[in-house]
Amino acid sequence: MKKVFFATFFVLVFFAACSNNGGKDDIYGGFEDVDEEPSETTDKDHEAVERPDDAPRPGGGGNESGNPSGSTGSQDDEDAVSDEDSELENDAENNDADENGNDGDTNEKPDENHEGDDGIYALEPDVGSCTSGIPSDSEKLKVLNRLNYIRSIHKLKPVQYNDAYDEMTGECALVIAANKKLDHEPDSSWKCYSNVAYDGCYSSNISLAMTTNYDTCQIDSATIIDGFLTEENEVPPTTLGHRRWFIDPWLKSIAFGRADYSDGAGHFVLGSAVRVINRDDADDQQDISDSSIKFVAYPFENYPAELYNDNVMMSFTVIFDKFAKFNNGTGINFASATIAIIDSENKTMKVKNIEFDTDGYGVPNNLRWYAEGIKPNVKYNVTVSNIMINNNPEFYQYWFELK
């Protein structure tokens, strides 16, 4: 388990994500031919909604591995989560695409003063008595809106919130906070351990934050989402597992848990978990068979500047079979792939440390790299070439601009 340090205001942040090497079942069946035309982005399935918040740059990131030069390593994750009876509503999920693939009304930006907030918890956690908590509806909505805002930029369907998993994520967050350590498979030696906590940690992206100079309740839950997306300061080898779960086209629902307290030794501690995996219900995935997306790239089009800097990897996932998720991990080869990034003045940006895998961390395949000299408010055109799909070379084109 890789643990990654990030310091802001003396905050110690760890993140851990799971993998899914064993779930390569044919979930929907069928196969779709790959287009021979260059795959420019024309998808209008789910247009970007208005940015719901102005969250500060997050800290942290870190998880797994995969490297064309031979570096290896992995963690554990699996497949998307469930929801049918969520009591929590989100405007983004109600913006169903019309027959042309266009969404309805976009989300309005929430009040920056957070009027109507009902605090962080509906049920306060108590680490001393090993009692887990439940976030308030407004806190859940912050997390859900932030994730769905990011997914909308990628033209992905919004996820739902599933209250049924609140206990799991709450118990997981509790054991992380109580033990000040991360593991997707905590055992009975851990303080506040329970089987429910184990299931929650096994099924979630998890994080730990510790600080000495302010209460962790000042940490906005939405920034936890951002930290998982950036994977900032992750120690190689890398797989960007957290990000891949969050921008997995098949992800259908999430649940969120957090637990914070003062340990009596001058430290404030925050454990958190976002459930993204449902091992038991293969049907609990988005049906993307009607989508026109051919890839998921990060960053993409008009992208929040706080989610990218020189320490953040760019990434690219090919979606060539929308009917069977894990078919996208077979018949694909990135070994000869090349990446070209051109700015608005036709300058070629330096690309380095290219890595890839088809190991199934959230999405079945992933190509990733660092780029130098990327600046806000500049449009960059990206061409990814020589990706072999069933022995046929494919190339893809898209653009991004940090806003």
Coordinates of C-alpha atoms in Angstrom, one line a residue, residues 38-246:
P38 CA -9.9 9.6 -36.4
S39 CA -11.8 9.8 -33.1
E40 CA -12.3 13.5 -32.6
T41 CA -14.6 14.5 -29.7
T42 CA -18.1 15.1 -30.9
D43 CA -20.0 13.6 -28.0
K44 CA -22.8 15.7 -26.7
D45 CA -24.3 13.0 -24.5
H46 CA -23.8 14.9 -21.3
E47 CA -22.8 18.5 -21.6
A48 CA -20.8 20.2 -18.9
V49 CA -22.8 21.7 -16.1
E50 CA -22.0 25.0 -14.4
R51 CA -19.1 24.7 -11.9
P52 CA -20.8 24.1 -8.5
D53 CA -18.1 25.5 -6.3
D54 CA -14.8 27.3 -6.1
A55 CA -13.0 24.7 -4.0
P56 CA -9.3 25.5 -3.3
R57 CA -6.6 23.3 -4.7
P58 CA -6.6 19.9 -2.9
G59 CA -3.7 18.0 -1.5
G60 CA -2.7 14.4 -1.8
G61 CA -3.0 11.5 -4.2
G62 CA -1.5 8.1 -4.4
N63 CA -2.2 4.5 -5.2
E64 CA -1.0 1.9 -7.6
S65 CA 1.2 1.1 -10.6
G66 CA 2.0 0.1 -14.2
N67 CA 4.9 1.2 -16.4
P68 CA 6.0 0.4 -19.9
S69 CA 9.6 0.4 -18.8
G70 CA 9.0 -2.5 -16.5
S71 CA 7.9 -1.1 -13.1
T72 CA 5.1 -3.0 -11.6
G73 CA 2.9 -3.0 -8.6
S74 CA -0.8 -2.9 -7.7
Q75 CA -3.5 -2.4 -5.2
D76 CA -7.0 -3.7 -4.9
D77 CA -10.2 -2.3 -6.5
E78 CA -13.1 -3.6 -8.2
D79 CA -16.3 -2.5 -9.9
A80 CA -19.0 0.2 -9.7
V81 CA -21.5 0.7 -7.0
S82 CA -25.3 0.8 -6.7
D83 CA -28.4 2.9 -6.1
E84 CA -32.1 2.6 -6.6
D85 CA -33.7 4.3 -3.6
S86 CA -31.5 7.2 -2.9
E87 CA -33.2 9.9 -0.9
L88 CA -30.6 12.5 -2.0
E89 CA -31.5 14.3 -5.2
N90 CA -29.0 15.9 -7.5
D91 CA -29.9 18.3 -10.3
A92 CA -27.3 16.8 -12.5
E93 CA -28.8 13.3 -12.4
N94 CA -32.2 14.7 -13.4
N95 CA -30.8 16.3 -16.6
D96 CA -31.5 13.2 -18.7
A97 CA -30.1 13.4 -22.2
D98 CA -32.5 13.9 -25.0
E99 CA -32.7 11.8 -28.2
N100 CA -29.8 13.9 -29.7
G101 CA -27.7 13.3 -26.6
N102 CA -28.0 16.8 -25.1
D103 CA -28.8 17.3 -21.5
G104 CA -31.5 19.5 -20.2
D105 CA -31.0 22.4 -17.8
T106 CA -27.6 22.7 -16.2
N107 CA -26.9 22.9 -12.5
E108 CA -26.8 26.3 -11.0
K109 CA -23.9 27.3 -8.9
P110 CA -24.7 26.8 -5.2
D111 CA -24.6 29.7 -2.8
E112 CA -21.0 30.3 -1.9
N113 CA -22.1 31.1 1.6
H114 CA -23.6 27.6 1.8
E115 CA -26.9 28.9 3.1
G116 CA -29.1 26.1 4.1
D117 CA -26.2 23.8 5.1
D118 CA -27.1 21.5 8.0
G119 CA -23.6 21.0 9.2
I120 CA -21.1 18.3 8.4
Y121 CA -22.9 15.4 10.2
A122 CA -26.5 14.1 10.5
L123 CA -25.0 11.7 13.1
E124 CA -21.7 12.8 14.8
P125 CA -19.0 10.2 14.9
D126 CA -17.2 9.4 18.2
V127 CA -13.9 7.7 17.8
G128 CA -13.4 7.3 21.5
S129 CA -16.5 5.1 21.7
C130 CA -16.0 3.6 18.2
T131 CA -19.3 5.1 17.0
S132 CA -19.4 5.9 13.3
G133 CA -21.2 9.0 11.9
I134 CA -23.3 9.8 8.9
P135 CA -22.6 13.0 6.9
S136 CA -25.5 15.5 6.6
D137 CA -27.5 15.7 3.4
S138 CA -25.8 18.9 2.5
E139 CA -22.3 17.4 2.9
K140 CA -23.3 14.4 0.8
L141 CA -24.6 16.8 -1.9
K142 CA -21.3 18.7 -1.9
V143 CA -19.5 15.5 -2.7
L144 CA -22.0 14.3 -5.2
N145 CA -22.2 17.7 -7.0
R146 CA -18.5 18.1 -7.2
L147 CA -18.0 14.6 -8.7
N148 CA -20.9 15.0 -11.2
Y149 CA -19.6 18.4 -12.2
I150 CA -16.3 16.8 -13.2
R151 CA -18.0 13.9 -14.9
S152 CA -20.1 16.3 -16.9
I153 CA -17.0 17.9 -18.4
H154 CA -15.9 14.4 -19.6
K155 CA -19.4 13.9 -21.1
L156 CA -20.1 11.1 -18.7
K157 CA -23.5 10.3 -17.1
P158 CA -23.9 11.6 -13.6
V159 CA -23.8 9.2 -10.6
Q160 CA -26.4 8.9 -7.9
Y161 CA -26.0 8.8 -4.1
N162 CA -26.8 5.5 -2.4
D163 CA -27.7 6.0 1.3
A164 CA -27.7 2.2 1.7
Y165 CA -23.9 2.3 1.9
D166 CA -23.6 5.1 4.5
E167 CA -22.9 2.7 7.3
M168 CA -20.1 1.0 5.3
T169 CA -18.3 4.2 4.4
G170 CA -18.9 5.6 7.9
E171 CA -17.4 2.6 9.6
C172 CA -14.5 2.6 7.2
A173 CA -13.8 6.3 7.9
L174 CA -14.0 5.6 11.6
V175 CA -11.3 2.9 11.6
I176 CA -9.0 5.0 9.4
A177 CA -9.3 7.9 11.8
A178 CA -9.1 5.8 14.9
N179 CA -5.9 4.0 13.7
K180 CA -4.4 6.9 11.7
K181 CA -3.5 4.5 8.9
L182 CA -4.9 3.3 5.6
D183 CA -5.6 -0.2 4.4
H184 CA -8.3 -1.6 2.1
E185 CA -8.3 -4.7 4.2
P186 CA -8.1 -3.7 7.9
D187 CA -8.1 -6.6 10.3
S188 CA -9.4 -7.4 13.8
S189 CA -6.3 -5.9 15.4
W190 CA -7.5 -2.4 14.4
K191 CA -9.2 -0.3 16.9
C192 CA -13.0 0.1 16.1
Y193 CA -12.7 -2.8 13.6
S194 CA -15.9 -4.4 12.2
N195 CA -16.8 -6.5 9.3
V196 CA -18.8 -3.5 7.9
A197 CA -15.7 -1.4 8.2
Y198 CA -13.7 -4.0 6.2
D199 CA -16.4 -4.0 3.5
G200 CA -16.4 -0.2 3.3
C201 CA -12.7 0.1 3.1
Y202 CA -12.4 -2.7 0.5
S203 CA -15.0 -1.0 -1.7
S204 CA -13.9 2.6 -1.5
N205 CA -11.3 5.2 -2.3
I206 CA -10.0 6.1 1.1
S207 CA -8.0 9.0 2.6
L208 CA -6.4 10.1 5.8
A209 CA -5.6 13.7 6.8
M210 CA -3.8 15.0 10.0
T211 CA -3.1 18.5 10.9
T212 CA -1.7 20.4 13.9
N213 CA -3.1 23.9 13.4
Y214 CA -6.7 23.7 12.5
D215 CA -9.7 21.5 13.0
T216 CA -10.3 19.0 10.2
C217 CA -13.9 20.1 10.2
Q218 CA -12.6 23.0 8.2
I219 CA -11.7 20.6 5.4
D220 CA -14.5 20.8 2.8
S221 CA -15.6 17.3 1.8
A222 CA -15.6 18.4 -1.9
T223 CA -11.9 18.9 -1.8
I224 CA -11.5 15.2 -0.9
I225 CA -13.0 14.4 -4.3
D226 CA -10.4 16.8 -5.9
G227 CA -7.5 15.1 -4.1
F228 CA -8.5 11.7 -5.5
L229 CA -8.7 13.2 -9.0
T230 CA -5.4 14.9 -9.1
E231 CA -3.4 12.0 -7.5
E232 CA -0.9 14.8 -6.9
N233 CA 2.6 13.9 -5.6
E234 CA 1.9 10.2 -6.1
V235 CA 5.1 8.1 -5.9
P236 CA 5.9 6.1 -9.0
P237 CA 5.0 3.6 -10.3
T238 CA 1.5 4.9 -10.8
T239 CA -1.9 3.8 -12.0
L240 CA -4.2 6.8 -11.1
G241 CA -6.6 4.4 -9.6
H242 CA -8.7 6.9 -7.6
R243 CA -9.2 9.1 -10.7
R244 CA -10.1 6.1 -12.9
W245 CA -12.9 5.1 -10.5
F246 CA -14.3 8.6 -10.5

